[in-house]
mmCIF file of C-alpha atoms and ligand atoms in Angstrom:
data_model
loop_
_atom_site.group_PDB
_atom_site.id
_atom_site.type_symbol
_atom_site.label_atom_id
_atom_site.label_comp_id
_atom_site.label_asym_id
_atom_site.label_seq_id
_atom_site.Cartn_x
_atom_site.Cartn_y
_atom_site.Cartn_z
ATOM 1 C CA UNK A 530 -64.477 91.342 -300.217
ATOM 2 C CA UNK A 531 -64.285 87.874 -300.307
ATOM 3 C CA UNK A 532 -66.758 85.451 -299.645
ATOM 4 C CA UNK A 533 -67.796 84.520 -295.750
ATOM 5 C CA UNK A 534 -65.370 81.311 -294.174
ATOM 6 C CA UNK A 535 -66.334 77.693 -293.999
ATOM 7 C CA UNK A 536 -66.935 77.310 -290.296
ATOM 8 C CA UNK A 537 -63.515 74.596 -289.456
ATOM 9 C CA UNK A 538 -62.523 73.327 -285.963
ATOM 10 C CA UNK A 539 -59.541 71.550 -284.491
ATOM 11 C CA UNK A 540 -60.808 67.962 -285.644
ATOM 12 C CA UNK A 541 -60.717 68.551 -289.045
ATOM 13 C CA UNK A 542 -57.058 68.853 -288.636
ATOM 14 C CA UNK A 543 -57.054 64.843 -288.503
ATOM 15 C CA UNK A 544 -59.266 64.658 -291.586
ATOM 16 C CA UNK A 545 -57.723 66.947 -293.800
ATOM 17 C CA UNK A 546 -54.225 67.028 -293.478
ATOM 18 C CA UNK A 547 -51.275 65.346 -293.484
ATOM 19 C CA UNK A 548 -50.336 64.023 -289.912
ATOM 20 C CA UNK A 549 -46.463 65.346 -289.132
ATOM 21 C CA UNK A 550 -47.894 67.278 -286.360
ATOM 22 C CA UNK A 551 -50.443 66.738 -283.140
ATOM 23 C CA UNK A 552 -50.884 70.474 -282.695
ATOM 24 C CA UNK A 553 -52.650 71.291 -279.042
ATOM 25 C CA UNK A 554 -56.423 71.009 -278.967
ATOM 26 C CA UNK A 555 -57.346 75.037 -279.500
ATOM 27 C CA UNK A 556 -56.729 77.046 -282.926
ATOM 28 C CA UNK A 557 -55.551 80.162 -282.134
ATOM 29 C CA UNK A 558 -56.975 83.238 -284.702
ATOM 30 C CA UNK A 559 -55.292 86.357 -283.759
ATOM 31 C CA UNK A 560 -52.137 87.888 -281.606
ATOM 32 C CA UNK A 561 -50.696 91.576 -280.783
ATOM 33 C CA UNK A 562 -47.133 90.962 -279.031
ATOM 34 C CA UNK A 563 -46.693 88.001 -276.799
ATOM 35 C CA UNK A 564 -50.551 87.809 -276.756
ATOM 36 C CA UNK A 565 -52.916 85.186 -278.742
ATOM 37 C CA UNK A 566 -56.208 84.515 -278.867
ATOM 38 C CA UNK A 567 -58.307 81.595 -280.009
ATOM 39 C CA UNK A 568 -61.129 80.534 -282.071
ATOM 40 C CA UNK A 569 -63.590 80.665 -277.957
ATOM 41 C CA UNK A 570 -61.661 83.767 -277.360
ATOM 42 C CA UNK A 571 -59.265 82.743 -274.814
ATOM 43 C CA UNK A 572 -56.464 85.117 -274.183
ATOM 44 C CA UNK A 573 -52.806 83.281 -274.286
ATOM 45 C CA UNK A 574 -49.340 84.678 -273.120
ATOM 46 C CA UNK A 575 -47.276 83.166 -275.795
ATOM 47 C CA UNK A 576 -43.425 82.427 -274.473
ATOM 48 C CA UNK A 577 -42.933 80.360 -277.493
ATOM 49 C CA UNK A 578 -42.820 83.020 -280.281
ATOM 50 C CA UNK A 579 -43.719 80.207 -282.753
ATOM 51 C CA UNK A 580 -40.680 78.343 -282.071
ATOM 52 C CA UNK A 581 -37.969 81.244 -281.901
ATOM 53 C CA UNK A 582 -39.577 83.249 -285.441
ATOM 54 C CA UNK A 583 -41.940 85.909 -284.015
ATOM 55 C CA UNK A 584 -38.517 88.146 -283.014
ATOM 56 C CA UNK A 585 -40.692 90.810 -282.669
ATOM 57 C CA UNK A 586 -44.361 89.312 -281.233
ATOM 58 C CA UNK A 587 -47.199 89.229 -283.152
ATOM 59 C CA UNK A 588 -48.602 91.860 -285.589
ATOM 60 C CA UNK A 589 -45.788 94.429 -285.004
ATOM 61 C CA UNK A 590 -47.152 97.954 -286.819
ATOM 62 C CA UNK A 591 -43.746 98.179 -288.109
ATOM 63 C CA UNK A 592 -44.084 94.823 -289.604
ATOM 64 C CA UNK A 593 -47.630 94.910 -290.874
ATOM 65 C CA UNK A 594 -46.891 98.051 -292.313
ATOM 66 C CA UNK A 595 -43.946 96.755 -294.039
ATOM 67 C CA UNK A 596 -46.111 93.401 -295.895
ATOM 68 C CA UNK A 597 -48.741 95.814 -296.754
ATOM 69 C CA UNK A 598 -46.591 98.698 -298.445
ATOM 70 C CA UNK A 599 -44.445 96.231 -300.174
ATOM 71 C CA UNK A 600 -48.348 93.774 -300.822
ATOM 72 C CA UNK A 601 -49.058 97.206 -303.039
ATOM 73 C CA UNK A 602 -46.290 97.335 -304.898
ATOM 74 C CA UNK A 603 -44.322 94.320 -305.984
ATOM 75 C CA UNK A 604 -45.080 90.274 -304.575
ATOM 76 C CA UNK A 605 -42.627 88.597 -306.727
ATOM 77 C CA UNK A 606 -40.863 88.569 -309.849
ATOM 78 C CA UNK A 607 -38.350 85.881 -309.705
ATOM 79 C CA UNK A 608 -34.202 85.297 -309.801
ATOM 80 C CA UNK A 609 -34.310 86.193 -313.634
ATOM 81 C CA UNK A 610 -34.927 90.193 -312.253
ATOM 82 C CA UNK A 611 -32.940 91.389 -308.803
ATOM 83 C CA UNK A 612 -35.405 93.466 -306.822
ATOM 84 C CA UNK A 613 -34.650 96.331 -304.020
ATOM 85 C CA UNK A 614 -35.564 94.933 -301.196
ATOM 86 C CA UNK A 615 -33.304 92.343 -301.483
ATOM 87 C CA UNK A 616 -30.620 94.072 -302.213
ATOM 88 C CA UNK A 617 -30.981 96.489 -299.171
ATOM 89 C CA UNK A 618 -31.427 93.534 -297.179
ATOM 90 C CA UNK A 619 -28.433 91.659 -298.562
ATOM 91 C CA UNK A 620 -26.379 94.912 -297.944
ATOM 92 C CA UNK A 621 -28.088 95.528 -294.455
ATOM 93 C CA UNK A 622 -26.625 92.115 -293.204
ATOM 94 C CA UNK A 623 -23.331 92.176 -294.805
ATOM 95 C CA UNK A 624 -22.210 95.259 -293.124
ATOM 96 C CA UNK A 625 -23.610 94.320 -289.824
ATOM 97 C CA UNK A 626 -21.542 90.428 -290.015
ATOM 98 C CA UNK A 627 -18.574 88.964 -291.032
ATOM 99 C CA UNK A 628 -20.243 88.192 -294.262
ATOM 100 C CA UNK A 629 -19.811 89.747 -298.033
ATOM 101 C CA UNK A 630 -22.664 87.465 -299.602
ATOM 102 C CA UNK A 631 -26.462 86.467 -299.310
ATOM 103 C CA UNK A 632 -28.089 83.748 -300.311
ATOM 104 C CA UNK A 633 -31.602 84.511 -299.694
ATOM 105 C CA UNK A 634 -34.591 81.344 -299.823
ATOM 106 C CA UNK A 635 -37.572 80.364 -297.754
ATOM 107 C CA UNK A 636 -36.590 77.551 -294.834
ATOM 108 C CA UNK A 637 -33.812 76.735 -292.605
ATOM 109 C CA UNK A 638 -33.837 73.879 -294.026
ATOM 110 C CA UNK A 639 -32.837 74.768 -297.681
ATOM 111 C CA UNK A 640 -30.792 78.139 -296.284
ATOM 112 C CA UNK A 641 -28.709 75.034 -294.799
ATOM 113 C CA UNK A 642 -29.199 72.929 -297.962
ATOM 114 C CA UNK A 643 -27.131 75.741 -299.907
ATOM 115 C CA UNK A 644 -24.410 75.412 -297.055
ATOM 116 C CA UNK A 645 -23.980 71.911 -297.305
ATOM 117 C CA UNK A 646 -23.634 71.916 -301.482
ATOM 118 C CA UNK A 647 -22.301 75.005 -301.440
ATOM 119 C CA UNK A 648 -19.320 73.721 -298.690
ATOM 120 C CA UNK A 649 -19.307 70.283 -300.934
ATOM 121 C CA UNK A 650 -18.898 72.542 -304.376
ATOM 122 C CA UNK A 651 -15.872 74.424 -302.744
ATOM 123 C CA UNK A 652 -13.933 71.008 -301.970
ATOM 124 C CA UNK A 653 -14.417 69.468 -304.891
ATOM 125 C CA UNK A 654 -13.510 72.872 -306.987
ATOM 126 C CA UNK A 655 -10.811 74.304 -304.450
ATOM 127 C CA UNK A 656 -8.649 69.855 -303.737
ATOM 128 C CA UNK A 657 -10.594 67.931 -305.528
ATOM 129 C CA UNK A 658 -13.579 64.759 -305.605
ATOM 130 C CA UNK A 659 -11.997 63.029 -302.690
ATOM 131 C CA UNK A 660 -13.174 65.871 -300.355
ATOM 132 C CA UNK A 661 -16.688 65.349 -299.142
ATOM 133 C CA UNK A 662 -17.209 64.676 -296.039
ATOM 134 C CA UNK A 663 -19.439 66.539 -293.711
ATOM 135 C CA UNK A 664 -19.124 66.739 -289.879
ATOM 136 C CA UNK A 665 -22.075 67.599 -287.917
ATOM 137 C CA UNK A 666 -23.125 66.593 -283.801
ATOM 138 C CA UNK A 667 -24.770 63.967 -282.426
ATOM 139 C CA UNK A 668 -28.527 65.664 -281.394
ATOM 140 C CA UNK A 669 -28.029 68.186 -283.596
ATOM 141 C CA UNK A 670 -30.977 69.519 -285.565
ATOM 142 C CA UNK A 671 -30.593 70.664 -289.417
ATOM 143 C CA UNK A 672 -33.569 70.728 -290.802
ATOM 144 C CA UNK A 673 -35.859 68.098 -292.560
ATOM 145 C CA UNK A 674 -34.788 67.698 -296.540
ATOM 146 C CA UNK A 675 -33.145 64.872 -297.189
ATOM 147 C CA UNK A 676 -29.731 65.727 -297.164
ATOM 148 C CA UNK A 677 -30.112 68.188 -293.947
ATOM 149 C CA UNK A 678 -31.666 65.050 -291.539
ATOM 150 C CA UNK A 679 -28.927 62.941 -292.943
ATOM 151 C CA UNK A 680 -26.729 65.813 -291.776
ATOM 152 C CA UNK A 681 -29.185 66.369 -288.708
ATOM 153 C CA UNK A 682 -27.481 63.709 -285.509
ATOM 154 C CA UNK A 683 -31.401 62.469 -285.251
ATOM 155 C CA UNK A 684 -31.492 58.785 -286.738
ATOM 156 C CA UNK A 685 -34.939 58.874 -286.137
ATOM 157 C CA UNK A 686 -36.001 61.731 -288.574
ATOM 158 C CA UNK A 687 -33.520 60.055 -291.340
ATOM 159 C CA UNK A 688 -34.362 56.650 -291.108
ATOM 160 C CA UNK A 689 -37.011 54.477 -293.305
ATOM 161 C CA UNK A 690 -36.377 56.889 -296.232
ATOM 162 C CA UNK A 691 -34.271 54.914 -298.723
ATOM 163 C CA UNK A 692 -30.899 55.192 -299.206
ATOM 164 C CA UNK A 693 -29.222 58.276 -297.037
ATOM 165 C CA UNK A 694 -26.631 61.089 -298.420
ATOM 166 C CA UNK A 695 -22.860 59.599 -297.831
ATOM 167 C CA UNK A 696 -19.603 60.874 -296.345
ATOM 168 C CA UNK A 697 -21.207 62.302 -293.320
ATOM 169 C CA UNK A 698 -20.034 61.890 -290.043
ATOM 170 C CA UNK A 699 -21.673 62.163 -286.605
ATOM 171 C CA UNK A 700 -19.717 63.203 -283.219
ATOM 172 C CA UNK A 701 -20.786 64.352 -280.086
ATOM 173 C CA UNK A 702 -21.530 67.673 -279.022
ATOM 174 C CA UNK A 703 -18.843 69.785 -277.239
ATOM 175 C CA UNK A 704 -16.359 66.776 -277.324
ATOM 176 C CA UNK A 705 -13.072 68.626 -279.003
ATOM 177 C CA UNK A 706 -11.189 65.086 -278.996
ATOM 178 C CA UNK A 707 -13.766 63.104 -280.663
ATOM 179 C CA UNK A 708 -14.098 66.224 -283.977
ATOM 180 C CA UNK A 709 -9.840 66.144 -283.830
ATOM 181 C CA UNK A 710 -10.514 62.302 -283.987
ATOM 182 C CA UNK A 711 -13.243 61.851 -287.116
ATOM 183 C CA UNK A 712 -11.500 65.291 -288.752
ATOM 184 C CA UNK A 713 -9.472 64.482 -291.951
ATOM 185 C CA UNK A 714 -8.175 66.134 -294.946
ATOM 186 C CA UNK A 715 -11.552 64.406 -296.288
ATOM 187 C CA UNK A 716 -13.990 66.808 -294.558
ATOM 188 C CA UNK A 717 -15.210 69.487 -296.682
ATOM 189 C CA UNK A 718 -17.180 71.445 -293.571
ATOM 190 C CA UNK A 719 -17.815 70.870 -289.917
ATOM 191 C CA UNK A 720 -21.047 72.507 -288.959
ATOM 192 C CA UNK A 721 -22.587 73.042 -285.638
ATOM 193 C CA UNK A 722 -25.442 74.880 -283.978
ATOM 194 C CA UNK A 723 -23.693 77.432 -281.769
ATOM 195 C CA UNK A 724 -26.351 76.209 -279.289
ATOM 196 C CA UNK A 725 -28.728 72.867 -279.737
ATOM 197 C CA UNK A 726 -31.897 74.389 -279.978
ATOM 198 C CA UNK A 727 -34.280 71.265 -281.217
ATOM 199 C CA UNK A 728 -32.581 69.014 -278.762
ATOM 200 C CA UNK A 729 -32.039 70.763 -275.874
ATOM 201 C CA UNK A 730 -31.444 74.081 -275.580
ATOM 202 C CA UNK A 731 -27.705 73.355 -274.617
ATOM 203 C CA UNK A 732 -24.551 76.056 -276.259
ATOM 204 C CA UNK A 733 -21.443 74.973 -276.981
ATOM 205 C CA UNK A 734 -18.345 75.699 -274.609
ATOM 206 C CA UNK A 735 -15.889 78.002 -275.768
ATOM 207 C CA UNK A 736 -13.442 75.834 -276.038
ATOM 208 C CA UNK A 737 -15.110 73.350 -278.270
ATOM 209 C CA UNK A 738 -16.088 76.542 -281.503
ATOM 210 C CA UNK A 739 -12.298 77.558 -280.779
ATOM 211 C CA UNK A 740 -11.227 74.703 -281.538
ATOM 212 C CA UNK A 741 -13.513 73.594 -284.232
ATOM 213 C CA UNK A 742 -11.998 76.628 -285.619
ATOM 214 C CA UNK A 743 -8.881 75.771 -285.454
ATOM 215 C CA UNK A 744 -9.241 72.150 -286.406
ATOM 216 C CA UNK A 745 -11.521 73.296 -289.723
ATOM 217 C CA UNK A 746 -8.381 75.441 -290.906
ATOM 218 C CA UNK A 747 -5.494 73.208 -290.667
ATOM 219 C CA UNK A 748 -7.906 70.556 -292.292
ATOM 220 C CA UNK A 749 -8.897 72.623 -295.086
ATOM 221 C CA UNK A 750 -12.656 72.517 -294.098
ATOM 222 C CA UNK A 751 -15.039 75.475 -293.577
ATOM 223 C CA UNK A 752 -17.215 75.324 -290.387
ATOM 224 C CA UNK A 753 -20.648 76.458 -290.890
ATOM 225 C CA UNK A 754 -22.792 77.989 -288.076
ATOM 226 C CA UNK A 755 -26.089 76.717 -288.305
ATOM 227 C CA UNK A 756 -27.843 79.860 -286.455
ATOM 228 C CA UNK A 757 -31.553 78.771 -288.369
ATOM 229 C CA UNK A 758 -33.157 79.392 -284.053
ATOM 230 C CA UNK A 759 -29.703 81.377 -282.738
ATOM 231 C CA UNK A 760 -29.632 84.059 -285.346
ATOM 232 C CA UNK A 761 -31.224 87.452 -285.248
ATOM 233 C CA UNK A 762 -31.121 88.831 -281.894
ATOM 234 C CA UNK A 763 -32.162 85.692 -280.465
ATOM 235 C CA UNK A 764 -29.428 85.639 -278.175
ATOM 236 C CA UNK A 765 -29.319 89.044 -277.204
ATOM 237 C CA UNK A 766 -26.490 89.489 -279.692
ATOM 238 C CA UNK A 767 -26.844 89.781 -283.409
ATOM 239 C CA UNK A 768 -25.483 86.445 -284.308
ATOM 240 C CA UNK A 769 -24.655 83.770 -281.294
ATOM 241 C CA UNK A 770 -21.016 83.777 -282.676
ATOM 242 C CA UNK A 771 -20.668 87.061 -281.550
ATOM 243 C CA UNK A 772 -20.910 85.830 -278.352
ATOM 244 C CA UNK A 773 -18.258 83.496 -278.772
ATOM 245 C CA UNK A 774 -15.809 85.840 -281.062
ATOM 246 C CA UNK A 775 -15.489 82.465 -283.586
ATOM 247 C CA UNK A 776 -15.750 83.527 -287.287
ATOM 248 C CA UNK A 777 -17.219 80.852 -289.390
ATOM 249 C CA UNK A 778 -16.839 80.513 -293.168
ATOM 250 C CA UNK A 779 -20.879 80.067 -293.842
ATOM 251 C CA UNK A 780 -23.876 80.703 -291.645
ATOM 252 C CA UNK A 781 -27.327 79.733 -292.032
ATOM 253 C CA UNK A 782 -30.130 81.420 -290.700
ATOM 254 C CA UNK A 783 -33.785 81.659 -290.749
ATOM 255 C CA UNK A 784 -36.734 81.431 -288.462
ATOM 256 C CA UNK A 785 -35.925 84.553 -286.700
ATOM 257 C CA UNK A 786 -35.407 86.675 -290.210
ATOM 258 C CA UNK A 787 -38.752 87.238 -291.214
ATOM 259 C CA UNK A 788 -40.115 87.713 -287.441
ATOM 260 C CA UNK A 789 -43.274 85.222 -288.985
ATOM 261 C CA UNK A 790 -42.959 85.439 -292.736
ATOM 262 C CA UNK A 791 -41.162 82.490 -294.284
ATOM 263 C CA UNK A 792 -37.317 83.218 -295.287
ATOM 264 C CA UNK A 793 -34.501 82.092 -294.955
ATOM 265 C CA UNK A 794 -30.988 82.540 -295.375
ATOM 266 C CA UNK A 795 -27.065 81.598 -296.211
ATOM 267 C CA UNK A 796 -24.037 84.371 -295.157
ATOM 268 C CA UNK A 797 -20.598 83.684 -297.203
ATOM 269 C CA UNK A 798 -17.452 85.222 -297.621
ATOM 270 C CA UNK A 799 -16.984 86.313 -300.884
ATOM 271 C CA UNK A 800 -13.498 83.567 -301.517
ATOM 272 C CA UNK A 801 -16.552 80.547 -300.680
ATOM 273 C CA UNK A 802 -19.071 82.637 -302.512
ATOM 274 C CA UNK A 803 -17.657 82.439 -305.829
ATOM 275 C CA UNK A 804 -18.356 78.521 -306.097
ATOM 276 C CA UNK A 805 -21.754 79.040 -307.178
ATOM 277 C CA UNK A 806 -21.553 79.958 -309.920
ATOM 278 C CA UNK A 807 -24.846 80.767 -312.544
ATOM 279 C CA UNK A 808 -26.969 77.435 -312.441
ATOM 280 C CA UNK A 809 -25.265 75.467 -309.549
ATOM 281 C CA UNK A 810 -27.684 76.447 -307.812
ATOM 282 C CA UNK A 811 -30.956 78.527 -307.558
ATOM 283 C CA UNK A 812 -34.939 79.415 -305.975
ATOM 284 C CA UNK A 813 -38.074 80.099 -307.380
ATOM 285 C CA UNK A 814 -39.014 82.234 -304.297
ATOM 286 C CA UNK A 815 -36.098 82.462 -302.793
ATOM 287 C CA UNK A 816 -34.940 86.862 -302.229
ATOM 288 C CA UNK A 817 -38.937 87.499 -303.055
ATOM 289 C CA UNK A 818 -39.525 91.320 -301.925
ATOM 290 C CA UNK A 819 -42.117 90.695 -299.871
ATOM 291 C CA UNK A 820 -40.438 88.162 -297.217
ATOM 292 C CA UNK A 821 -36.957 90.872 -298.009
ATOM 293 C CA UNK A 822 -39.263 93.911 -297.094
ATOM 294 C CA UNK A 823 -40.069 92.182 -293.826
ATOM 295 C CA UNK A 824 -36.847 90.937 -292.845
ATOM 296 C CA UNK A 825 -35.382 94.095 -293.958
ATOM 297 C CA UNK A 826 -37.529 96.095 -291.106
ATOM 298 C CA UNK A 827 -36.624 93.449 -288.790
ATOM 299 C CA UNK A 828 -32.993 93.416 -289.082
ATOM 300 C CA UNK A 829 -33.172 97.451 -288.763
ATOM 301 C CA UNK A 830 -35.505 96.502 -284.940
ATOM 302 C CA UNK A 831 -33.406 93.955 -283.359
ATOM 303 C CA UNK A 832 -29.999 95.442 -285.060
ATOM 304 C CA UNK A 833 -30.133 98.202 -282.310
ATOM 305 C CA UNK A 834 -27.948 98.422 -278.963
ATOM 306 C CA UNK A 835 -31.480 98.924 -277.330
ATOM 307 C CA UNK A 836 -33.081 95.935 -278.459
ATOM 308 C CA UNK A 837 -30.021 93.702 -277.971
ATOM 309 C CA UNK A 838 -29.537 94.831 -274.637
ATOM 310 C CA UNK A 839 -33.259 94.345 -274.177
ATOM 311 C CA UNK A 840 -33.191 91.028 -274.640
ATOM 312 C CA UNK A 841 -29.815 90.457 -272.487
ATOM 313 C CA UNK A 842 -31.908 91.853 -269.493
ATOM 314 C CA UNK A 843 -35.112 89.493 -269.997
ATOM 315 C CA UNK A 844 -32.679 86.818 -269.796
ATOM 316 C CA UNK A 845 -32.239 87.965 -267.010
ATOM 317 C CA UNK A 846 -35.541 88.535 -265.331
ATOM 318 C CA UNK A 847 -36.905 85.655 -267.208
ATOM 319 C CA UNK A 848 -34.060 82.748 -265.579
ATOM 320 C CA UNK A 849 -34.774 84.196 -262.217
ATOM 321 C CA UNK A 850 -38.651 83.664 -262.461
ATOM 322 C CA UNK A 851 -37.617 80.229 -263.845
ATOM 323 C CA UNK A 852 -35.196 79.398 -261.309
ATOM 324 C CA UNK A 853 -37.500 80.271 -257.887
ATOM 325 C CA UNK A 854 -39.955 78.161 -259.889
ATOM 326 C CA UNK A 855 -38.089 75.351 -260.475
ATOM 327 C CA UNK A 856 -37.137 75.663 -256.521
ATOM 328 C CA UNK A 857 -40.206 76.039 -255.306
ATOM 329 C CA UNK A 858 -41.749 73.035 -257.489
ATOM 330 C CA UNK A 859 -38.641 70.912 -257.416
ATOM 331 C CA UNK A 860 -38.768 70.371 -261.463
ATOM 332 C CA UNK A 861 -35.776 71.828 -263.169
ATOM 333 C CA UNK A 862 -32.619 70.764 -262.518
ATOM 334 C CA UNK A 863 -30.853 73.669 -264.396
ATOM 335 C CA UNK A 864 -31.870 76.460 -266.336
ATOM 336 C CA UNK A 865 -29.631 77.077 -269.435
ATOM 337 C CA UNK A 866 -29.672 78.820 -272.594
ATOM 338 C CA UNK A 867 -28.390 82.761 -274.128
ATOM 339 C CA UNK A 868 -30.886 85.778 -274.041
ATOM 340 C CA UNK A 869 -34.391 84.438 -275.006
ATOM 341 C CA UNK A 870 -33.164 80.905 -275.965
ATOM 342 C CA UNK A 871 -33.932 79.548 -273.066
ATOM 343 C CA UNK A 872 -34.146 75.608 -271.532
ATOM 344 C CA UNK A 873 -35.339 74.382 -268.054
ATOM 345 C CA UNK A 874 -34.100 70.774 -268.079
ATOM 346 C CA UNK A 875 -35.915 68.717 -266.115
ATOM 347 C CA UNK A 876 -34.784 66.628 -262.655
ATOM 348 C CA UNK A 877 -34.355 63.441 -262.221
ATOM 349 C CA UNK A 878 -38.673 62.870 -260.866
ATOM 350 C CA UNK A 879 -40.075 64.135 -264.179
ATOM 351 C CA UNK A 880 -37.406 63.218 -266.706
ATOM 352 C CA UNK A 881 -39.661 62.691 -269.970
ATOM 353 C CA UNK A 882 -42.318 64.430 -269.057
ATOM 354 C CA UNK A 883 -42.006 67.909 -270.886
ATOM 355 C CA UNK A 884 -45.319 67.048 -272.463
ATOM 356 C CA UNK A 885 -46.761 67.029 -269.683
ATOM 357 C CA UNK A 886 -46.102 70.417 -268.197
ATOM 358 C CA UNK A 887 -46.709 71.929 -271.718
ATOM 359 C CA UNK A 888 -50.291 70.177 -271.042
ATOM 360 C CA UNK A 889 -51.004 71.416 -268.170
ATOM 361 C CA UNK A 890 -49.933 75.214 -269.036
ATOM 362 C CA UNK A 891 -52.499 75.557 -271.959
ATOM 363 C CA UNK A 892 -54.456 74.801 -269.314
ATOM 364 C CA UNK A 893 -53.324 77.679 -267.862
ATOM 365 C CA UNK A 894 -53.441 79.583 -271.171
ATOM 366 C CA UNK A 895 -49.640 79.442 -271.645
ATOM 367 C CA UNK A 896 -47.600 78.761 -274.460
ATOM 368 C CA UNK A 897 -44.795 76.767 -273.833
ATOM 369 C CA UNK A 898 -42.312 75.001 -276.015
ATOM 370 C CA UNK A 899 -40.468 71.275 -275.307
ATOM 371 C CA UNK A 900 -37.120 70.758 -276.845
ATOM 372 C CA UNK A 901 -37.162 66.954 -276.745
ATOM 373 C CA UNK A 902 -38.645 65.331 -273.818
ATOM 374 C CA UNK A 903 -36.912 66.658 -271.023
ATOM 375 C CA UNK A 904 -36.505 70.187 -271.804
ATOM 376 C CA UNK A 905 -39.258 72.984 -271.301
ATOM 377 C CA UNK A 906 -37.983 75.641 -273.881
ATOM 378 C CA UNK A 907 -39.178 79.443 -273.878
ATOM 379 C CA UNK A 908 -38.443 81.364 -276.997
ATOM 380 C CA UNK A 909 -40.985 84.605 -276.431
ATOM 381 C CA UNK A 910 -40.942 87.687 -278.553
ATOM 382 C CA UNK A 911 -37.205 90.054 -278.281
ATOM 383 C CA UNK A 912 -39.741 92.925 -277.083
ATOM 384 C CA UNK A 913 -41.987 90.786 -274.250
ATOM 385 C CA UNK A 914 -43.341 93.279 -272.317
ATOM 386 C CA UNK A 915 -43.197 92.959 -268.300
ATOM 387 C CA UNK A 916 -46.616 92.849 -267.791
ATOM 388 C CA UNK A 917 -46.596 89.688 -270.455
ATOM 389 C CA UNK A 918 -43.538 88.179 -268.228
ATOM 390 C CA UNK A 919 -44.821 88.442 -265.288
ATOM 391 C CA UNK A 920 -48.443 86.952 -266.127
ATOM 392 C CA UNK A 921 -46.508 84.007 -268.382
ATOM 393 C CA UNK A 922 -44.592 82.989 -265.304
ATOM 394 C CA UNK A 923 -47.600 83.423 -262.680
ATOM 395 C CA UNK A 924 -49.443 80.903 -265.539
ATOM 396 C CA UNK A 925 -46.756 78.748 -265.453
ATOM 397 C CA UNK A 926 -46.421 78.420 -261.510
ATOM 398 C CA UNK A 927 -50.388 77.523 -261.124
ATOM 399 C CA UNK A 928 -49.340 75.092 -263.932
ATOM 400 C CA UNK A 929 -46.322 73.941 -261.897
ATOM 401 C CA UNK A 930 -48.373 73.662 -259.234
ATOM 402 C CA UNK A 931 -52.017 71.630 -259.670
ATOM 403 C CA UNK A 932 -49.240 69.108 -261.451
ATOM 404 C CA UNK A 933 -46.755 68.980 -258.508
ATOM 405 C CA UNK A 934 -49.905 68.449 -256.241
ATOM 406 C CA UNK A 935 -51.574 65.784 -258.294
HETATM 407 C C1 LIG B 534 -35.956 75.232 -287.300
HETATM 408 C C2 LIG B 534 -34.627 74.804 -287.419
HETATM 409 C C3 LIG B 534 -34.190 73.940 -288.638
HETATM 410 C C4 LIG B 534 -35.002 73.889 -289.850
HETATM 411 O O1 LIG B 534 -35.906 75.191 -290.049
HETATM 412 P P1 LIG B 534 -36.919 75.000 -291.487
HETATM 413 O O2 LIG B 534 -37.630 76.417 -291.777
HETATM 414 O O3 LIG B 534 -37.602 74.265 -290.429
HETATM 415 O O4 LIG B 534 -36.741 74.419 -292.364
HETATM 416 C C5 LIG B 534 -32.688 74.142 -289.013
HETATM 417 N N1 LIG B 534 -31.768 73.839 -288.008
HETATM 418 C C6 LIG B 534 -32.018 74.246 -286.757
HETATM 419 C C7 LIG B 534 -30.669 74.951 -285.890
HETATM 420 C C8 LIG B 534 -33.261 74.829 -286.499
HETATM 421 O O5 LIG B 534 -33.315 75.130 -285.380
#
């Protein structure tokens, strides 16, 4: 038996945690499906999915079983040895996608860090040392390491940390002409989110991704899709690139892959993968048996026609409900996104007030997300129950009713 826990409360956060976040006023202690309970026993509806992470909700029995079974066998062994869960997971991902090789790590930022380094190394080996430019999109988000914030298109995240990594260009998203003007034979990679998640749930246009693919081919550049947020069923396909029929050379994913257990990955082709030879890149924890055992179970469950169709059905259901709320209370100009990554864009009158809506929802025991100051984001469990959708919408309505009356 472990020793009894010291009691803690929300105010402790402001004393002992580095203040990079401003968490909500309550502390969640338990979750089941799309419901969460806080310290006081209050029951909340969770439409955040831990920011597009908990694809199967909280405490899914199959994931609990996979984790606890593996916990009794082997937690960590390092990459001096390989392990069965990592090999099984890689095989399943290779079978299900364009990719021939997988690299496992622990987060989205690490997956992108690997992708950017690989693209540069590939270009260096194949074309020479002058081909190192990376083009990404304005407002894109790729993680918080120095390389990934620099590639990300939000200077507020990359300014003030000393010299930046050189050779990064930013172009407006969904603007093919701008990409055409920026790309050159010095470009080693173009990196795009098929749906810009953090900056407002903004999907790419079909012609944009097709055009980006063509431009990359013409200039010997690799196309990287950052599917950290859109991957693993979130959009109603296993990966968003499958919706578009546009295949990248490198794909990154993290959030949903472990269903709540930290794991990230980079998928690529054999040809590109060869340029990460032994010793050129590495990780201590990446591909550890615990994370891979859970992720394998996530893939088994999510990559089925029933679950993926269920995501598309739930999209229609939620979108209809949100559009109705938006109309009744005059708050949204648009409801956009794919599958269960949905953005409610606030109209002129409500611009900049996403935090107020977030707070009002919390008062009604509903967990929502923001994506910037102008968009309310929903990224619930892919298997959220109909009853939780109904109750979630009812609570959202109460929050909007109170706010709009005030
Ligand atoms: C969340 C996110 C990341 C960063 O992932 P971390 O696990 O927080 O490092 C990178 N790219 C996209 C598109 C994301 O949504």
